[in-house]
PDB file of C-alpha atoms in Angstrom:
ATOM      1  CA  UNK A 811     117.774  79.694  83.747  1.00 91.00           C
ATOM      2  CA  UNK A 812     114.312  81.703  83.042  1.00 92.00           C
ATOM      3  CA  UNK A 813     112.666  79.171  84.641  1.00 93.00           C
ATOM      4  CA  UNK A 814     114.528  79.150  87.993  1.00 92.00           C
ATOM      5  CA  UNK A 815     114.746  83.351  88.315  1.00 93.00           C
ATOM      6  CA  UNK A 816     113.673  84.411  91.397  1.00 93.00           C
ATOM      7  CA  UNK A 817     111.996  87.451  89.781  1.00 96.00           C
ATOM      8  CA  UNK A 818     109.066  87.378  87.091  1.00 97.00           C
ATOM      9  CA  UNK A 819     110.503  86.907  83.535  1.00 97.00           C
ATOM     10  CA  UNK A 820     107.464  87.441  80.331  1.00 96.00           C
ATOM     11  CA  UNK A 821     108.129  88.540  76.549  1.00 94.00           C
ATOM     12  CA  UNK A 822     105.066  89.158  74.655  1.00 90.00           C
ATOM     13  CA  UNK A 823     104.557  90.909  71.073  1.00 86.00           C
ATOM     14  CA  UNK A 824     101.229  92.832  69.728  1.00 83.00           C
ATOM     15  CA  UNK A 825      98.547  91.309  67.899  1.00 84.00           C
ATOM     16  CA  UNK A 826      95.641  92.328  66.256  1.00 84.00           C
ATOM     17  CA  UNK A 827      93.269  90.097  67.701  1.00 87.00           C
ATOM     18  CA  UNK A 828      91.927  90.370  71.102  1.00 88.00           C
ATOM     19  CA  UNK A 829      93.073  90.508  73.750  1.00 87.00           C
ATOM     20  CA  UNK A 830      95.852  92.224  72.152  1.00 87.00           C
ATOM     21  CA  UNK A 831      98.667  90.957  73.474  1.00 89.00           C
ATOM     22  CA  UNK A 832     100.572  87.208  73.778  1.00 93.00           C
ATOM     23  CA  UNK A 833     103.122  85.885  75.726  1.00 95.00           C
ATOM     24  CA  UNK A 834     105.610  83.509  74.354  1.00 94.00           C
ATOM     25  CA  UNK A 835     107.801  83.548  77.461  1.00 95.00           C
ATOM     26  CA  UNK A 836     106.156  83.608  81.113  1.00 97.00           C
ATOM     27  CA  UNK A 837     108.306  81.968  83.742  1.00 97.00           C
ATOM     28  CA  UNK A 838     106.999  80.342  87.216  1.00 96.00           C
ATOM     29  CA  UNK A 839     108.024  83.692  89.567  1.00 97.00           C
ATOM     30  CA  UNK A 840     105.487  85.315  86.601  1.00 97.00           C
ATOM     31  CA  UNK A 841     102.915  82.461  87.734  1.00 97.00           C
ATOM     32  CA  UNK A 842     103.586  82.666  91.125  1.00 96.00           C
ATOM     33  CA  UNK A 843     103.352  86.714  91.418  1.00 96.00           C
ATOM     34  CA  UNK A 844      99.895  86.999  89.397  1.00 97.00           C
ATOM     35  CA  UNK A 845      98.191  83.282  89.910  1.00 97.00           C
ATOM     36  CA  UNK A 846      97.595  82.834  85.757  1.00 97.00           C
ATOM     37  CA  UNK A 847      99.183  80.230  83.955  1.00 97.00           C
ATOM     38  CA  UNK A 848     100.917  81.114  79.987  1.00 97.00           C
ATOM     39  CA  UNK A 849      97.759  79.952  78.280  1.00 97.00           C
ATOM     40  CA  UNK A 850      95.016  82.037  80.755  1.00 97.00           C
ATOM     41  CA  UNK A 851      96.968  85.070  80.343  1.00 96.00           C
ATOM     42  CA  UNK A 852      97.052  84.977  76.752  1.00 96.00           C
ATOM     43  CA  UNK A 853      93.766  83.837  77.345  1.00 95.00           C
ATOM     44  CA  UNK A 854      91.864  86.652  79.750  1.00 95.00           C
ATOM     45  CA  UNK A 855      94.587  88.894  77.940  1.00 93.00           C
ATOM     46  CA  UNK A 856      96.913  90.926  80.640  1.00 92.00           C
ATOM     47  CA  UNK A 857      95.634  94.382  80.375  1.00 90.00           C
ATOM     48  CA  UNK A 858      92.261  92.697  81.520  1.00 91.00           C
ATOM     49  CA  UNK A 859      93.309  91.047  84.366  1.00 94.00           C
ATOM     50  CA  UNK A 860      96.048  92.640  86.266  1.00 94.00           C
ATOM     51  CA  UNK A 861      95.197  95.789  85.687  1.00 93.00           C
ATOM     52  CA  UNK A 862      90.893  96.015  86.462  1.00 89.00           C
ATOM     53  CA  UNK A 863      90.235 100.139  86.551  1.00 89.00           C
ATOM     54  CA  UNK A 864      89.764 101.031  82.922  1.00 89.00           C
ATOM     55  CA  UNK A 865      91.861 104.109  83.584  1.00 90.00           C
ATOM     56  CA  UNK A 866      94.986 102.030  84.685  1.00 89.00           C
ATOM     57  CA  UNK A 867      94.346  99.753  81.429  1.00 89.00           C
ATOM     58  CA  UNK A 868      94.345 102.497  79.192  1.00 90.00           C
ATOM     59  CA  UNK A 869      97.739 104.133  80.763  1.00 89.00           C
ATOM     60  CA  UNK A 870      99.464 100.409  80.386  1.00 88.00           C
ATOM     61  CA  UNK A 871      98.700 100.264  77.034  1.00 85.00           C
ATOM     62  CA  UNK A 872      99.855 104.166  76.468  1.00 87.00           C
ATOM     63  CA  UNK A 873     103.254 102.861  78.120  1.00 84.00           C
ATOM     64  CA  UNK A 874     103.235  99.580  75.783  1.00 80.00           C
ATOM     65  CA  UNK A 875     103.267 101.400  72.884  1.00 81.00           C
ATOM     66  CA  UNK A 876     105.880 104.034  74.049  1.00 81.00           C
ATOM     67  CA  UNK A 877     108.249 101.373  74.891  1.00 78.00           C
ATOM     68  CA  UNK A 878     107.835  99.572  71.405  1.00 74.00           C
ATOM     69  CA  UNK A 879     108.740 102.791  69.897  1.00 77.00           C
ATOM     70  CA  UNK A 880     112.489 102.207  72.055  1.00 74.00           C
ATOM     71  CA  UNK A 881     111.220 103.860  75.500  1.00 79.00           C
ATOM     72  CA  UNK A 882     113.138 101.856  78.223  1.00 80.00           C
ATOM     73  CA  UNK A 883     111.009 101.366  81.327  1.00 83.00           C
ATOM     74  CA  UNK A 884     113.558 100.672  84.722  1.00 88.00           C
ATOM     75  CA  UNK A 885     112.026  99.160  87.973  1.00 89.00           C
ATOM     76  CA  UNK A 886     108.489 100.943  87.687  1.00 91.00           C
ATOM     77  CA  UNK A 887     106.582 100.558  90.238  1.00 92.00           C
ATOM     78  CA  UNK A 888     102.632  99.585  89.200  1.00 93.00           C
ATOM     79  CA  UNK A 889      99.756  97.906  91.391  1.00 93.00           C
ATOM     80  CA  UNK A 890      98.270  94.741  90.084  1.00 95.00           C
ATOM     81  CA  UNK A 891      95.485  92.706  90.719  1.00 95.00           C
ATOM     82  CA  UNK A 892      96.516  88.851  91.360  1.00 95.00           C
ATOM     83  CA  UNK A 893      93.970  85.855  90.046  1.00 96.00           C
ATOM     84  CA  UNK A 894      92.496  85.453  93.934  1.00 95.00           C
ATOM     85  CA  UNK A 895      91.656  89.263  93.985  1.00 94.00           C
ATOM     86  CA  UNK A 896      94.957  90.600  96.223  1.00 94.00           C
ATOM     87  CA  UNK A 897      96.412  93.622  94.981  1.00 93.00           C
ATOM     88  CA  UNK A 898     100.107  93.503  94.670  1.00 93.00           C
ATOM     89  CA  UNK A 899     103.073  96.130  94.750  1.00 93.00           C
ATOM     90  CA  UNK A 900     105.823  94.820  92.224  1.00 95.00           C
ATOM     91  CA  UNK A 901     108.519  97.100  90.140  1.00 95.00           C
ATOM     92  CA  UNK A 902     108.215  96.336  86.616  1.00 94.00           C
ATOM     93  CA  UNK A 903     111.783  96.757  84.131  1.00 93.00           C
ATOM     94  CA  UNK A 904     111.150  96.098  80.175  1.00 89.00           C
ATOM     95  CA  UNK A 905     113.375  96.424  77.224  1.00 87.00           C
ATOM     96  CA  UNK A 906     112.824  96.679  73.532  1.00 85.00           C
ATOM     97  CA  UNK A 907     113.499  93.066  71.768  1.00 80.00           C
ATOM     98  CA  UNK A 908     113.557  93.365  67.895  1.00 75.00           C
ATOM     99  CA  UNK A 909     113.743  90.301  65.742  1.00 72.00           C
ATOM    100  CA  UNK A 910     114.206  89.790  61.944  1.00 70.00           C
ATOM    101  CA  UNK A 911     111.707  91.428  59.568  1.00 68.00           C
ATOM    102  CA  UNK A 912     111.516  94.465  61.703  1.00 67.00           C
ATOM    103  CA  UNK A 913     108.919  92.430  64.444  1.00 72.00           C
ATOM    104  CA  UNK A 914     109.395  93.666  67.934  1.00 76.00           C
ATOM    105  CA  UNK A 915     108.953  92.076  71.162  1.00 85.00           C
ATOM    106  CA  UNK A 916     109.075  93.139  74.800  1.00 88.00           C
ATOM    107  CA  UNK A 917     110.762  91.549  77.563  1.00 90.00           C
ATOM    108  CA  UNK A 918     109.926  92.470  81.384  1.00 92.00           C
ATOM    109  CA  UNK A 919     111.134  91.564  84.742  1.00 95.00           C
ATOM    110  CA  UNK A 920     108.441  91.524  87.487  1.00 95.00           C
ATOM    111  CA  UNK A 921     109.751  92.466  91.261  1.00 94.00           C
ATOM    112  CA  UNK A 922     107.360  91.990  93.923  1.00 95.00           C
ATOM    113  CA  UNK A 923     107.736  94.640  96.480  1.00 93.00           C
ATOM    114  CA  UNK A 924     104.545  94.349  98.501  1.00 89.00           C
ATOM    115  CA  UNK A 925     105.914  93.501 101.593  1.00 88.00           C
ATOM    116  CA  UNK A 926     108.595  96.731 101.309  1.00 87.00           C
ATOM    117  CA  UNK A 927     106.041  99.149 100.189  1.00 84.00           C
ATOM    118  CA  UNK A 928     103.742  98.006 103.731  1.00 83.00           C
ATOM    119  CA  UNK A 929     107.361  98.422 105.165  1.00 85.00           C
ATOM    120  CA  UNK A 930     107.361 102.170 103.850  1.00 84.00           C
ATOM    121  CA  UNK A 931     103.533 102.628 105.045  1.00 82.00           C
ATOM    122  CA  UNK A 932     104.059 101.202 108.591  1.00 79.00           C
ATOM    123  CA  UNK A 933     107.278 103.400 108.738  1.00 80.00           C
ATOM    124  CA  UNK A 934     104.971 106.558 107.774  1.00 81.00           C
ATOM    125  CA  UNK A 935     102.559 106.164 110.238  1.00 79.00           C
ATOM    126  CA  UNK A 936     104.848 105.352 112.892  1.00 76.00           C
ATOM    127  CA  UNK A 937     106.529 108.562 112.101  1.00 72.00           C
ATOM    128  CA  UNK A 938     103.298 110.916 112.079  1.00 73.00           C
ATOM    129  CA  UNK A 939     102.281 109.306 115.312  1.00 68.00           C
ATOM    130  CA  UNK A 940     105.721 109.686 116.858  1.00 65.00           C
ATOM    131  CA  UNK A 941     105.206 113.961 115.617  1.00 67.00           C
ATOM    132  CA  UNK A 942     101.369 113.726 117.217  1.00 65.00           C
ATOM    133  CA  UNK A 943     102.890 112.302 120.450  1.00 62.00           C
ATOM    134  CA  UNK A 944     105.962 114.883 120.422  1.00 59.00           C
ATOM    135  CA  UNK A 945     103.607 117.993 119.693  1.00 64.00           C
ATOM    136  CA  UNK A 946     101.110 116.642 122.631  1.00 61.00           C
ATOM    137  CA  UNK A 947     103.667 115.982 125.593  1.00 60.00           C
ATOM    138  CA  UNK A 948     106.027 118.748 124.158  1.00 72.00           C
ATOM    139  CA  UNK A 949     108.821 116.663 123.982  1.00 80.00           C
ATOM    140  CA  UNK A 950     111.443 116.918 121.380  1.00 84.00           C
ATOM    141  CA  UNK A 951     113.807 114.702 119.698  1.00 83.00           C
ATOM    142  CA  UNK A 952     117.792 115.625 119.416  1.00 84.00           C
ATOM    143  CA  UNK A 953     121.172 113.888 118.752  1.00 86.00           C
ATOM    144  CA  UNK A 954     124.769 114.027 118.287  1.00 83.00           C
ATOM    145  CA  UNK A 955     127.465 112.176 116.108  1.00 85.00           C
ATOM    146  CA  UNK A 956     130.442 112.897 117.797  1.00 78.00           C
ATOM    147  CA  UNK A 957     132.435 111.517 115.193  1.00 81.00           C
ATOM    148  CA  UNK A 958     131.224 114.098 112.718  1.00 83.00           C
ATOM    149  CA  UNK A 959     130.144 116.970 115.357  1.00 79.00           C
ATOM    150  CA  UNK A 960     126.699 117.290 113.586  1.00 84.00           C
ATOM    151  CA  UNK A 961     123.533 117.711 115.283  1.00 85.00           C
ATOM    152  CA  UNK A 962     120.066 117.377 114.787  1.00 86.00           C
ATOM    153  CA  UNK A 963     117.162 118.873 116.642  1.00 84.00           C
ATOM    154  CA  UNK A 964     113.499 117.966 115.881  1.00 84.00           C
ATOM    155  CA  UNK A 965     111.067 120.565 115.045  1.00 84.00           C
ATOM    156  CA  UNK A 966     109.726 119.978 119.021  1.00 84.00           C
ATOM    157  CA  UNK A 967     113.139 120.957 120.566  1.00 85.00           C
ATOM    158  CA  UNK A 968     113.622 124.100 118.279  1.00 85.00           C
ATOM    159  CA  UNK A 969     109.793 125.133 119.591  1.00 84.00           C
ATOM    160  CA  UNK A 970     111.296 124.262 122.806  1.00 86.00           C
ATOM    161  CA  UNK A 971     114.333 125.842 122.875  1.00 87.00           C
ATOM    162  CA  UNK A 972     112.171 129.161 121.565  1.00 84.00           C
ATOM    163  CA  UNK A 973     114.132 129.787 118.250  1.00 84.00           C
ATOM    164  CA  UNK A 974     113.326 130.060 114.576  1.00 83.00           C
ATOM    165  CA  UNK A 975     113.482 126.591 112.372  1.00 83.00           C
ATOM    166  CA  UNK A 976     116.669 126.238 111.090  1.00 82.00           C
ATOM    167  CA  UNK A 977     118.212 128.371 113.928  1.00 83.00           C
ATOM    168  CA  UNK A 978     120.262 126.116 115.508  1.00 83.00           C
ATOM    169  CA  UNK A 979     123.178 124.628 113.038  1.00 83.00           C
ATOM    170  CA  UNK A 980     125.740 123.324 115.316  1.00 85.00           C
ATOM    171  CA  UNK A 981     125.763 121.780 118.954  1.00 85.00           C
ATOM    172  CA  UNK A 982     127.948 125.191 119.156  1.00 86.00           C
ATOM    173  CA  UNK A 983     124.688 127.473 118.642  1.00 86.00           C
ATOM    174  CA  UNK A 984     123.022 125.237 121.099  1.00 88.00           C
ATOM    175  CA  UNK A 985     125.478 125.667 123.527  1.00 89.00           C
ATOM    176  CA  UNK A 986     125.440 129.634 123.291  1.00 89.00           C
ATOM    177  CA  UNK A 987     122.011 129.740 124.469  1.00 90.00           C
ATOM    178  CA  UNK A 988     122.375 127.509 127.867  1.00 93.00           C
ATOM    179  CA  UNK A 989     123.412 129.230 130.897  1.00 94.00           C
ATOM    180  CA  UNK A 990     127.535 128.846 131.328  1.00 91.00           C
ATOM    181  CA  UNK A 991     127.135 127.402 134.558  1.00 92.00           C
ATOM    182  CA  UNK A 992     124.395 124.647 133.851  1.00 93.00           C
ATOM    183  CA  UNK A 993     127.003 123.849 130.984  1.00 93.00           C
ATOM    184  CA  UNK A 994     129.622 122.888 133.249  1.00 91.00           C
ATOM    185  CA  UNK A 995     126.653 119.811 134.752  1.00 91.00           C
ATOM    186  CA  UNK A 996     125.876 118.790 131.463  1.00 90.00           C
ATOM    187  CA  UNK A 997     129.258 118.236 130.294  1.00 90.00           C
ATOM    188  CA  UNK A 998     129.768 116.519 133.050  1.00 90.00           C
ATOM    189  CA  UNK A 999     127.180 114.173 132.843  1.00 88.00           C
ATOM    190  CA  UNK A1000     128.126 114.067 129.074  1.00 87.00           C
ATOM    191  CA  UNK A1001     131.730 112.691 129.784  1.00 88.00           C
ATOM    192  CA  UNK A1002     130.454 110.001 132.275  1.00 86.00           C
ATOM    193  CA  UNK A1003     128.043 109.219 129.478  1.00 86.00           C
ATOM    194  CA  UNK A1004     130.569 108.697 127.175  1.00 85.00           C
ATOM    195  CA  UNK A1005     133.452 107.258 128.950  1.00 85.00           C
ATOM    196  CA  UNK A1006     130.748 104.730 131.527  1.00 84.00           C
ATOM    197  CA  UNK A1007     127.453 104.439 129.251  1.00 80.00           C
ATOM    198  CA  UNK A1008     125.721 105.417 131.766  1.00 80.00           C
ATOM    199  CA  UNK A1009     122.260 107.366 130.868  1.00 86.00           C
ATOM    200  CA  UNK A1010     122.453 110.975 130.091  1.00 87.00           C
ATOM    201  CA  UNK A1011     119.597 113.422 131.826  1.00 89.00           C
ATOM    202  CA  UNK A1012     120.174 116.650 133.244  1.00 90.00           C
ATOM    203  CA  UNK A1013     118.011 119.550 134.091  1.00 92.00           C
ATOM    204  CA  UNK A1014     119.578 122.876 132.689  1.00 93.00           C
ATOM    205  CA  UNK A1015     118.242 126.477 131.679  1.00 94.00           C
ATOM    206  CA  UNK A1016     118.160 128.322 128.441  1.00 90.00           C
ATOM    207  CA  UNK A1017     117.664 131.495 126.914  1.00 89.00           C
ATOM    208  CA  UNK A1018     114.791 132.567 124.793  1.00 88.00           C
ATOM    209  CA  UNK A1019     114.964 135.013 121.862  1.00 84.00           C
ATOM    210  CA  UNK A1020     112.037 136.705 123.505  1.00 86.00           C
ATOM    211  CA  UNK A1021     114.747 136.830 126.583  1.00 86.00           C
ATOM    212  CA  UNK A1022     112.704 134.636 128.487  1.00 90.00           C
ATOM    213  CA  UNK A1023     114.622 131.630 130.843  1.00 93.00           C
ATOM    214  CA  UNK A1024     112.508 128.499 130.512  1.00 92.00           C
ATOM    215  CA  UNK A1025     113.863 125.475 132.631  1.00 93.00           C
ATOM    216  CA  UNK A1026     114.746 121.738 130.584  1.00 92.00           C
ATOM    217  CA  UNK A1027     115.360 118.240 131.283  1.00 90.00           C
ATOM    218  CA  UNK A1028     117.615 116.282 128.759  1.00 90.00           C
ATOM    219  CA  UNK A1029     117.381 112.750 128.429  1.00 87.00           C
ATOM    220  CA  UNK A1030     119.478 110.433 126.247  1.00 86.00           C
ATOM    221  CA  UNK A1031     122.325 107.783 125.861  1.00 83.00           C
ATOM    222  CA  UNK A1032     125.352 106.920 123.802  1.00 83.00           C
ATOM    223  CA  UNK A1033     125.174 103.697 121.268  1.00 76.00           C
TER     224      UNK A1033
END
């Protein structure tokens, strides 16, 4: 069953010798996620190998020793260095195993969650340039759950719209500020949006808190 586990399965105890700690348990996801074999783990010794800055070594081995004394360690996330060199994202999960004549062990699980972690990145930086781009064509981002009646406005619109962050609460407090007539074409082009799916864009004016009118185009669709 170990054997087959799509995650990384290990249990190693302390010893006195170097390199400190062995393995007696190291499954093929374990082989597969760090490139070492059982016997050039307990070989090259783990601290040594998956973890390479001296800094990141010595905080392992600070952890080890806090989870022998019954610290429980739940889907951790740690970098490691892999046999060819690649660097690795992977959540790490231990508990406390103690045998007869008061010997402990450790068991871990090993997640790899590279490819979710670049997920997170790309999602980031797709985000900060999505703000750059707003900011630079002054363009802001809004939307409405009509099942809820909850809004959201972007920091972009709420510059736009000339009010305070955190002004606007409801599509009601938006509403107040747009000249009654103008309402009467977006609501319009609302209901068509709804009932045809057509796309929603209308031109309408609001009022500033500085009491300034400053002329808008809204763009948007239903899904």
């Amino acid at each position: 069953v170990i054997e087959t586990m799509l995650d990384g399965v290990a249990v190693c105890h302390e010893v006195t010798e170097y390199p400190h700690i062995r393995f007696t348990v190291w499954n093929r996801a374990m082989h597969d996620l760090t490139g070492y074999t059982l016997e050039e783990i307990n070989c090259l010794g783990w601290y040594q190998t998956v973890y390479i800055q001296p800094e990141v070594q010595e905080r392992a081995r600070l952890r080890m020793n806090r989870m022998r004394q019954g610290e429980q360690l739940v889907r951790e996330e740690w970098i490691i260095t892999r046999k060819d060199g690649m660097r690795s994202s992977v959540e790490i999960s231990t508990m406390v195993v103690p045998l007869a004549g008061h010997e402990v062990h450790v068991m871990a699980t090993m997640h790899d969650v590279t490819e979710r972690k670049q997920a997170d990145d790309d999602l980031r930086r797709s985000e900060r340039r999505l703000r750059l781009a707003q900011k630079g064509a002054q363009v802001g981002i809004w939307e409405l759950d009509l099942r809820t009646n909850t809004s959201y406005w972007s920091p972009e619109c709420e510059q736009l719209y000339g009010v305070e962050k955190g002004t606007l609460k409801s599509n009601d407090d938006w509403r107040t500020r747009v000249f009654s007539e103008d309402l009467l074409l977006i609501d319009a082009q609302w209901d068509s949006t709804i009932a045809r799916g057509a796309p929603f864009e209308v031109e309408f004016r609001m009022r500033l808190d500085s009491g300034e009118t400053r002329w808008l185009v809204s763009k948007g669709r239903a899904q």
